[in-house]
mmCIF file of C-alpha atoms in Angstrom:
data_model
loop_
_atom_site.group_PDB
_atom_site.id
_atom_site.type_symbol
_atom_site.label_atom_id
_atom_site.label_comp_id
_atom_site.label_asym_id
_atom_site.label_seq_id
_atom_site.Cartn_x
_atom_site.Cartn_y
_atom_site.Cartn_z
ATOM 1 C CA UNK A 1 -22.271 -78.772 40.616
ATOM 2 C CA UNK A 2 -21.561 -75.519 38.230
ATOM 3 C CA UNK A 3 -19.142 -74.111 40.549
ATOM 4 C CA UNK A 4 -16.705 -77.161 41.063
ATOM 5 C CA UNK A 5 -16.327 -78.728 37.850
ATOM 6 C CA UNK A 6 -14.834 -76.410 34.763
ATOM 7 C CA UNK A 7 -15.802 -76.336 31.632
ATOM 8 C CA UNK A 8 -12.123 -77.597 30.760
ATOM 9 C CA UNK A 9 -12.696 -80.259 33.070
ATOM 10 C CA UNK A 10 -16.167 -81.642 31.624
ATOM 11 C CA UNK A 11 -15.084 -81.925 28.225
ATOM 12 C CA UNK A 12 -11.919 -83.890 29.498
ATOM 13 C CA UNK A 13 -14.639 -86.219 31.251
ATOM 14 C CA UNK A 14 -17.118 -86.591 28.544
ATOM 15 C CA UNK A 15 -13.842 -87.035 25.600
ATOM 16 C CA UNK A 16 -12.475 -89.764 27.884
ATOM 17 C CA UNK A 17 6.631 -67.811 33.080
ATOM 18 C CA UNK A 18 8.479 -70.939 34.506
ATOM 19 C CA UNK A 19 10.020 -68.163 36.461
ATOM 20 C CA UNK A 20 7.549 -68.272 39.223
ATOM 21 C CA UNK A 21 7.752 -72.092 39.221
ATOM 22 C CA UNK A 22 10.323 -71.245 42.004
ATOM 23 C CA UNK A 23 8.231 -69.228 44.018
ATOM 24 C CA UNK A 24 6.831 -71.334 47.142
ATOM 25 C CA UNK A 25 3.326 -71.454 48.095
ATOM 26 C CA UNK A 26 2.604 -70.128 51.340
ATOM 27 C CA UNK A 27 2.622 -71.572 54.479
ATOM 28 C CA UNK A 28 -0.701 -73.141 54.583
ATOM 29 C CA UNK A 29 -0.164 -73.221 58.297
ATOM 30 C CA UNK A 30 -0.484 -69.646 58.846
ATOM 31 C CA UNK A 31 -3.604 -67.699 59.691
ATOM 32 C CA UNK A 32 -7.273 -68.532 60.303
ATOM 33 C CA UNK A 33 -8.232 -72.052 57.889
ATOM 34 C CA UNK A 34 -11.866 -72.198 57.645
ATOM 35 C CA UNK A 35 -13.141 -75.492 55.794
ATOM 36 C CA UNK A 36 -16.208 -75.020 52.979
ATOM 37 C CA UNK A 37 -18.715 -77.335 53.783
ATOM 38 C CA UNK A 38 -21.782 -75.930 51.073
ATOM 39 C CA UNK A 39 -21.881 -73.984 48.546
ATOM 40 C CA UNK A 40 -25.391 -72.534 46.746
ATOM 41 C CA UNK A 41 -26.075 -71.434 43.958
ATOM 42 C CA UNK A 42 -28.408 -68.272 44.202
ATOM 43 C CA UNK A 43 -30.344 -68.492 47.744
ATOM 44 C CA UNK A 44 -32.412 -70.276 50.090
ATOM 45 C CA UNK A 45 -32.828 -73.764 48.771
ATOM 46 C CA UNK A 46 -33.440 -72.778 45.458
ATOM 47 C CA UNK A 47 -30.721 -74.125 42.591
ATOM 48 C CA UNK A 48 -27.802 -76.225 42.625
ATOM 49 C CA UNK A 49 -25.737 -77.066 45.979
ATOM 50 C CA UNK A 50 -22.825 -78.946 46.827
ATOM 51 C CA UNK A 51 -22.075 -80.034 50.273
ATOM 52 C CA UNK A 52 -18.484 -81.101 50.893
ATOM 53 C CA UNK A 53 -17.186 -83.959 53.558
ATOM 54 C CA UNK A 54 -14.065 -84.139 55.385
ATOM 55 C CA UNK A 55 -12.228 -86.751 57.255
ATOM 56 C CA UNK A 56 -10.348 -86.556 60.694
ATOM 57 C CA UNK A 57 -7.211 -85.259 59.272
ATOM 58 C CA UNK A 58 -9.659 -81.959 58.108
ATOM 59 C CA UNK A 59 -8.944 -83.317 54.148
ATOM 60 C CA UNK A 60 -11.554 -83.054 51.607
ATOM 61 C CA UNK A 61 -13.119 -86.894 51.135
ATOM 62 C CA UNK A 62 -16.005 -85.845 49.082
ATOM 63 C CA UNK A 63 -17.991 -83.035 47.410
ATOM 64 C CA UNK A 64 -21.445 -84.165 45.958
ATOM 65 C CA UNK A 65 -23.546 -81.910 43.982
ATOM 66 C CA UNK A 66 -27.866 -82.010 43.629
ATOM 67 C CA UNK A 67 -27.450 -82.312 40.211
ATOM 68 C CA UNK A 68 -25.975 -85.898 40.170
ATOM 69 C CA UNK A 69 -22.076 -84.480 39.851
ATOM 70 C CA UNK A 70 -19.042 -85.133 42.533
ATOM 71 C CA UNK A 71 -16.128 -86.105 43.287
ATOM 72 C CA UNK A 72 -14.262 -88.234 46.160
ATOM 73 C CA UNK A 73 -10.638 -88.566 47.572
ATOM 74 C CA UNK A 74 -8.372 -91.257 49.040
ATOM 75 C CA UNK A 75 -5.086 -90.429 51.082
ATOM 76 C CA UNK A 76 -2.252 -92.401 51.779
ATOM 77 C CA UNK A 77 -0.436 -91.827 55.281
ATOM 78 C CA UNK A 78 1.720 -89.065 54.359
ATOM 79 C CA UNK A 79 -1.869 -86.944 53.141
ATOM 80 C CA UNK A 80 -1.121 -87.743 49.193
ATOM 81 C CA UNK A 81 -4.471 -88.126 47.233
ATOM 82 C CA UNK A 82 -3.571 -92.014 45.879
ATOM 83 C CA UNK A 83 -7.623 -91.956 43.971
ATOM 84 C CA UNK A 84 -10.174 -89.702 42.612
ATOM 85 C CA UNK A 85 -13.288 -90.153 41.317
ATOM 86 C CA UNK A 86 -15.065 -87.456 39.419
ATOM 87 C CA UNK A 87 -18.599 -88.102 37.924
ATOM 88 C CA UNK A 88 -21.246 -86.272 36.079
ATOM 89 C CA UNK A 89 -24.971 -87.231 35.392
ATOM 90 C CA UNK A 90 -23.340 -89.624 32.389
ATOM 91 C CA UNK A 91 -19.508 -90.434 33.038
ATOM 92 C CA UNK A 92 -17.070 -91.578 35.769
ATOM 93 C CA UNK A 93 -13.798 -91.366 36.185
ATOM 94 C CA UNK A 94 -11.798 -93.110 38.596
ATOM 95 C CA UNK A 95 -7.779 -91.805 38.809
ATOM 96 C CA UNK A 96 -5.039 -94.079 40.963
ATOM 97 C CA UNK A 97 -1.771 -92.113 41.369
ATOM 98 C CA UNK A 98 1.325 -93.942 42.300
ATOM 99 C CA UNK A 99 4.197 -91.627 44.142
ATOM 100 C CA UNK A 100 8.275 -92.507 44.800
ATOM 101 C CA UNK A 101 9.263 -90.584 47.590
ATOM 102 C CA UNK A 102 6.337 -88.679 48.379
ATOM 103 C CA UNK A 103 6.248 -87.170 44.815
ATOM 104 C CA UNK A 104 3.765 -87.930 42.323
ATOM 105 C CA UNK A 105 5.234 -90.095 39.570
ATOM 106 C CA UNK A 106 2.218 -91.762 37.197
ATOM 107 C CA UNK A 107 -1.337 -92.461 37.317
ATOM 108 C CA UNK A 108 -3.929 -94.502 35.553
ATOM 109 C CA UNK A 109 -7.425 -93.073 34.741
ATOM 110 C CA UNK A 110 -10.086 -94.751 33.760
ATOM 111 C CA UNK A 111 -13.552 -93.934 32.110
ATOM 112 C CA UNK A 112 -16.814 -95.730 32.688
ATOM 113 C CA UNK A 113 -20.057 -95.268 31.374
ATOM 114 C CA UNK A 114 -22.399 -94.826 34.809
ATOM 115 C CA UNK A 115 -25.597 -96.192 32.764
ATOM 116 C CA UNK A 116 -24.150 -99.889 32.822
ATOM 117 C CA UNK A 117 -20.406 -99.050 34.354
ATOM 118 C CA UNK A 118 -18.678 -100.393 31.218
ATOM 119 C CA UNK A 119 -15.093 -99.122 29.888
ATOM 120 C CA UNK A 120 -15.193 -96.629 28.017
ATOM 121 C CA UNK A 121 -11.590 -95.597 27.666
ATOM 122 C CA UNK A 122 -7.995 -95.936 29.769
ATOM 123 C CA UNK A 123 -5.092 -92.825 30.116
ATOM 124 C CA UNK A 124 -1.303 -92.906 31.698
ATOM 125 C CA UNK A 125 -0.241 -89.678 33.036
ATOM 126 C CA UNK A 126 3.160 -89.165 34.229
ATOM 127 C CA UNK A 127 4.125 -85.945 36.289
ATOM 128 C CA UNK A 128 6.845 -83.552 36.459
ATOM 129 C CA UNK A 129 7.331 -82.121 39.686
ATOM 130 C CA UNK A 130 9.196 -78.879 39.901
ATOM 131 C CA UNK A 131 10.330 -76.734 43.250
ATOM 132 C CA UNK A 132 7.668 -79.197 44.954
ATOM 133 C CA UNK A 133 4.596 -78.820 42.371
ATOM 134 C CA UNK A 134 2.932 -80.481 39.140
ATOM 135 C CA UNK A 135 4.312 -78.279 36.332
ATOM 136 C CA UNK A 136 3.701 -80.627 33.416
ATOM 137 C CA UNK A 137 1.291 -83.552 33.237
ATOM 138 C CA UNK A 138 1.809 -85.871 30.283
ATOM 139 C CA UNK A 139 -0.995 -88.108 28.886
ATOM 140 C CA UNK A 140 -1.553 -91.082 26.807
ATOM 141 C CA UNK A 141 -4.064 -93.874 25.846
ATOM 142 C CA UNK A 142 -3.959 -97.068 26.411
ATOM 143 C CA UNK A 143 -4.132 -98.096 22.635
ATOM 144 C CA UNK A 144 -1.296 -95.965 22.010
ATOM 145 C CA UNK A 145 -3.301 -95.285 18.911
ATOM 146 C CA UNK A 146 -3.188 -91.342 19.604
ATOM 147 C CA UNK A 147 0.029 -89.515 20.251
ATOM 148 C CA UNK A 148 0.541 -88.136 23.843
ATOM 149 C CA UNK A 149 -0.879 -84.857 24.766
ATOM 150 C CA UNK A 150 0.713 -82.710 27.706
ATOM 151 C CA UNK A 151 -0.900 -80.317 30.217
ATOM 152 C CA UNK A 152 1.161 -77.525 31.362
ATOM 153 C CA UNK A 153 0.963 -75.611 34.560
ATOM 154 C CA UNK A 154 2.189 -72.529 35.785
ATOM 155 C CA UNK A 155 2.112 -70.313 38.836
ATOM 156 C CA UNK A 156 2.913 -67.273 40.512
ATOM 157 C CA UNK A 157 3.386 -67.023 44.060
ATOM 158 C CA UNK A 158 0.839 -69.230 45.795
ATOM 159 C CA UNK A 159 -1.529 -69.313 43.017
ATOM 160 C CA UNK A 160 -2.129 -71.464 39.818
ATOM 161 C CA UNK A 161 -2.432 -68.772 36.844
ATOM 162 C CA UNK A 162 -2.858 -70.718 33.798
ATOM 163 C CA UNK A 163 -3.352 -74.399 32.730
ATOM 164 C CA UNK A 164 -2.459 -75.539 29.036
ATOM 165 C CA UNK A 165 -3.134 -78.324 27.136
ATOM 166 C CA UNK A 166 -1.283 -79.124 23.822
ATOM 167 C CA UNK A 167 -0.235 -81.956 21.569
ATOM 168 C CA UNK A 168 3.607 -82.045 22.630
ATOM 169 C CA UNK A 169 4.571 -81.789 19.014
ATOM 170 C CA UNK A 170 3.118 -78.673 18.316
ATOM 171 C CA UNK A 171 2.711 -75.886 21.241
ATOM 172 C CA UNK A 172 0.575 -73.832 18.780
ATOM 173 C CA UNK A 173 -2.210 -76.496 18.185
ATOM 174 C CA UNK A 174 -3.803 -75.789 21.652
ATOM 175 C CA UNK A 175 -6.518 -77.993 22.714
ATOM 176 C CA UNK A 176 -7.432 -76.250 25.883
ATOM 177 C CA UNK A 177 -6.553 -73.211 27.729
ATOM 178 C CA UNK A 178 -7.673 -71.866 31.088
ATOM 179 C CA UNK A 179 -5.735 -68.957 32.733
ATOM 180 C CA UNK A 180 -7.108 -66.711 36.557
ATOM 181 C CA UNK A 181 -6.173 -63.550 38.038
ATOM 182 C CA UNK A 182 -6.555 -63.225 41.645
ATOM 183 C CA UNK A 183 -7.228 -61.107 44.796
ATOM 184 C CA UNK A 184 -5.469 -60.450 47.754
ATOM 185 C CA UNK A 185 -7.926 -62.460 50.519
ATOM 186 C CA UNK A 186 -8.203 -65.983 51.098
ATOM 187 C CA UNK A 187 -9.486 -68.325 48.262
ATOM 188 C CA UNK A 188 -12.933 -70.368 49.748
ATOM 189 C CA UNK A 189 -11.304 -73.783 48.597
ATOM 190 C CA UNK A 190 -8.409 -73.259 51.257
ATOM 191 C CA UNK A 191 -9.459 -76.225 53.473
ATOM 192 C CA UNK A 192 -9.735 -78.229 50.404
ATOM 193 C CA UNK A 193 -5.901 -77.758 49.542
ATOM 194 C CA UNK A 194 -3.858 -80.991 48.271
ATOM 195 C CA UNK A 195 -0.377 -81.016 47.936
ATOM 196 C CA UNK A 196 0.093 -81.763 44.488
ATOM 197 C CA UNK A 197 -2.114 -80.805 41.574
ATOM 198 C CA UNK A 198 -2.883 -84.926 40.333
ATOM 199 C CA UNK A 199 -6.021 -84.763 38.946
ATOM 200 C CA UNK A 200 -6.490 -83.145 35.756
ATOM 201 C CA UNK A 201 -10.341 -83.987 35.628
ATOM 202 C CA UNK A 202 -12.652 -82.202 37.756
ATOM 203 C CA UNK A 203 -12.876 -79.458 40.320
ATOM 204 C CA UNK A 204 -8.897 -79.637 41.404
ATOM 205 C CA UNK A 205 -7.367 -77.392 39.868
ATOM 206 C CA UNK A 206 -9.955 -75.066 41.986
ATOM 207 C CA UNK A 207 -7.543 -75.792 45.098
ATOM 208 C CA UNK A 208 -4.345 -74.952 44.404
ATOM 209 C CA UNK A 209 -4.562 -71.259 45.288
ATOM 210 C CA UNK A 210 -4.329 -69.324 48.567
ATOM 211 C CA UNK A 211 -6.066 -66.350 47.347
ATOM 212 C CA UNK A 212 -9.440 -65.479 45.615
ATOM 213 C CA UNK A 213 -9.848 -65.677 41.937
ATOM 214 C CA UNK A 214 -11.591 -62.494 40.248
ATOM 215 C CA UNK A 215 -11.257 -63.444 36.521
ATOM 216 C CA UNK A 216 -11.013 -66.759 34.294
ATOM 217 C CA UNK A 217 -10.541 -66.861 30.760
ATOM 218 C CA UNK A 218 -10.986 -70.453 29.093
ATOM 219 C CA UNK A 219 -10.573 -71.236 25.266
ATOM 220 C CA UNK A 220 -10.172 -73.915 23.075
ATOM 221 C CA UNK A 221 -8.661 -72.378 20.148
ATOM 222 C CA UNK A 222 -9.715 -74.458 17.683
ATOM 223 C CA UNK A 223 -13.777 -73.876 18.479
ATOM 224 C CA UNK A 224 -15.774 -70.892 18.938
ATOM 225 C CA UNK A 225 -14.955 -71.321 22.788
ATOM 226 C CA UNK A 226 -13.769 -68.125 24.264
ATOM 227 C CA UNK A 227 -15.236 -66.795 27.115
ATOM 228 C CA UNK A 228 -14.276 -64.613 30.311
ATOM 229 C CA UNK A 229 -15.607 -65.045 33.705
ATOM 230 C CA UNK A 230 -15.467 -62.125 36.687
ATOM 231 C CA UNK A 231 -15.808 -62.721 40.281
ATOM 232 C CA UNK A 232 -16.904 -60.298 43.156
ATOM 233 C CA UNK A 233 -17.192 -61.466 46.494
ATOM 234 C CA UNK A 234 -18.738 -59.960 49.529
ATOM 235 C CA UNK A 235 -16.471 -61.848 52.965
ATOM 236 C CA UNK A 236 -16.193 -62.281 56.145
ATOM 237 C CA UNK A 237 -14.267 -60.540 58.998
ATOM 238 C CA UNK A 238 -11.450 -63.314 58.022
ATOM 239 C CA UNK A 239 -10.814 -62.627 54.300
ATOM 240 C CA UNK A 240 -13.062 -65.445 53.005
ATOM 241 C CA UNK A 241 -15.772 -65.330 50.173
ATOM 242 C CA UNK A 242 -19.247 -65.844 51.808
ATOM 243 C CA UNK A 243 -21.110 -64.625 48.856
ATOM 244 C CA UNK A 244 -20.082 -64.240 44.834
ATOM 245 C CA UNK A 245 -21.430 -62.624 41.877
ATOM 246 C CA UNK A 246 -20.240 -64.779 38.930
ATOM 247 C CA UNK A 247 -20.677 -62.604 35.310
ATOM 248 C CA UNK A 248 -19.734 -64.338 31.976
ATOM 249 C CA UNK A 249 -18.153 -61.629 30.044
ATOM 250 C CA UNK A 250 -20.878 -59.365 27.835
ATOM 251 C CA UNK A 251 -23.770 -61.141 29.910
ATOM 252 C CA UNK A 252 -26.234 -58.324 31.406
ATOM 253 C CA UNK A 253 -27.138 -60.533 34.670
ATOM 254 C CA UNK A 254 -25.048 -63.077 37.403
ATOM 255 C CA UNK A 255 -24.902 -66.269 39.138
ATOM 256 C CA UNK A 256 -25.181 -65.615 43.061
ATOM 257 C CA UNK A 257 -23.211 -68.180 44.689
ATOM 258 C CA UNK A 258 -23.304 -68.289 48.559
ATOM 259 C CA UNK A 259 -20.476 -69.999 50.931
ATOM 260 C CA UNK A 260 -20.746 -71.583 54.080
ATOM 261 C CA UNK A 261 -17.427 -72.800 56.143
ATOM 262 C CA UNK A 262 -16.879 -74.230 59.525
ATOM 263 C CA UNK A 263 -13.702 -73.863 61.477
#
């Protein structure tokens, strides 16, 4: 499952601007919603897929990948993700988010080794919610043996345009940072849209835009890690991506990903 979970996001898994805060998303009510259901890598049945599952409410329950990777949701009444799971081939996570008034407010996380499902480790997150979204995410371990570490968010309009991770004592010792550009169409994780950004492991982070990314640029400072993505899509008579070239920056070939949606 290449395309769902980022590279930020696996090594979260396996290691067990505030200007345009105010800008509101759009309203995710307006125009023509079309819900993923698979996406494959390359064509035919050749490569990786991922087939995504939704429940009556039209809110994404599961995505499952061929090569042994997903991820599953649970919603309260009100449409608030309350659990996540996110697995690879090795590790599982399992996320409960508690909410006063609607609004995120903490969350436990927990690891687990798949091979025999033991504990591997336990974080605390606690959220900041600005102008109705997850600006700031702050974690810590259960052993208190590490000092917290805080993910910032920021956006711009109805997109998510960077994601930072950094010791809170030191905003120049940067453990990981992602940052997107986007397009003007529709972005093919629209159906999958959850209110509030709550899950800092996995594929989420992947929802929180109405529009199409066309670059990503991830880095962990403090590694060789460095590396830009482009995106260039080929849609449909309703804005959406139904096929995309994915090029790593310097790299002579792509990865062909193809998109199919249901109304």
């Amino acid at each position: 499952m290449k395309p769902f979970i980022s590279g930020a996001a696996c090594i979260l898994l396996l290691a067990a601007c505030s200007k345009n805060n105010t800008e509101k998303p759009p309203d995710e009510n307006t125009g023509v919603v079309q819900y993923l259901m698979k996406m494959t890598e390359n064509s035919g049945g050749a490569g990786e897929a991922s087939m995504l599952v939704y429940n009556a409410q039209n809110r994404l329950i599961s995505m499952e990948g061929n090569d042994n990777t997903g991820m599953r949701l649970a919603y309260d009444n009100n449409g608030n993700v309350v659990m996540a799971e996110v697995w690879t081939e090795d590790v599982l996570s399992r996320n409960y988010i508690h909410y006063v008034n609607g609004v995120p407010d903490t969350a436990v996380e927990r690891y687990f080794r798949r091979a025999d499902n033991s504990l591997l480790e336990t974080q605390f997150y606690r959220y900041t919610v600005e102008n109705d979204r997850v600006v700031r995410i702050r974690i810590r371990d259960s052993a208190g043996q590490t000092s917290p570490s805080d993910i910032y968010l920021r956006y711009q309009g109805g997109n998510l345009t960077s994601l930072l991770q950094v010791p809170p004592a030191s905003m120049t010792d940067t453990i990981v940072f992602s940052e997107w550009t986007y397009g003007t169409k529709r972005n093919p994780f629209t159906g999958c849209k959850t209110e509030y950004y709550v899950t800092p492991v996995g594929p989420a982070a992947l929802f929180q835009s109405a529009n199409e990314p066309l670059t990503m640029r991830f880095r962990i400072p403090s590694t060789s890690h460095d590396f830009l993505e482009k995106y260039v899509y080929l849609y449909d008579k309703e804005g959406y991506p139904v096929r995309e070239a994915r090029v790593d920056e310097g790299a002579t070939d792509s990865l062909i990903i193809h998109y199919e949606y249901r109304r």
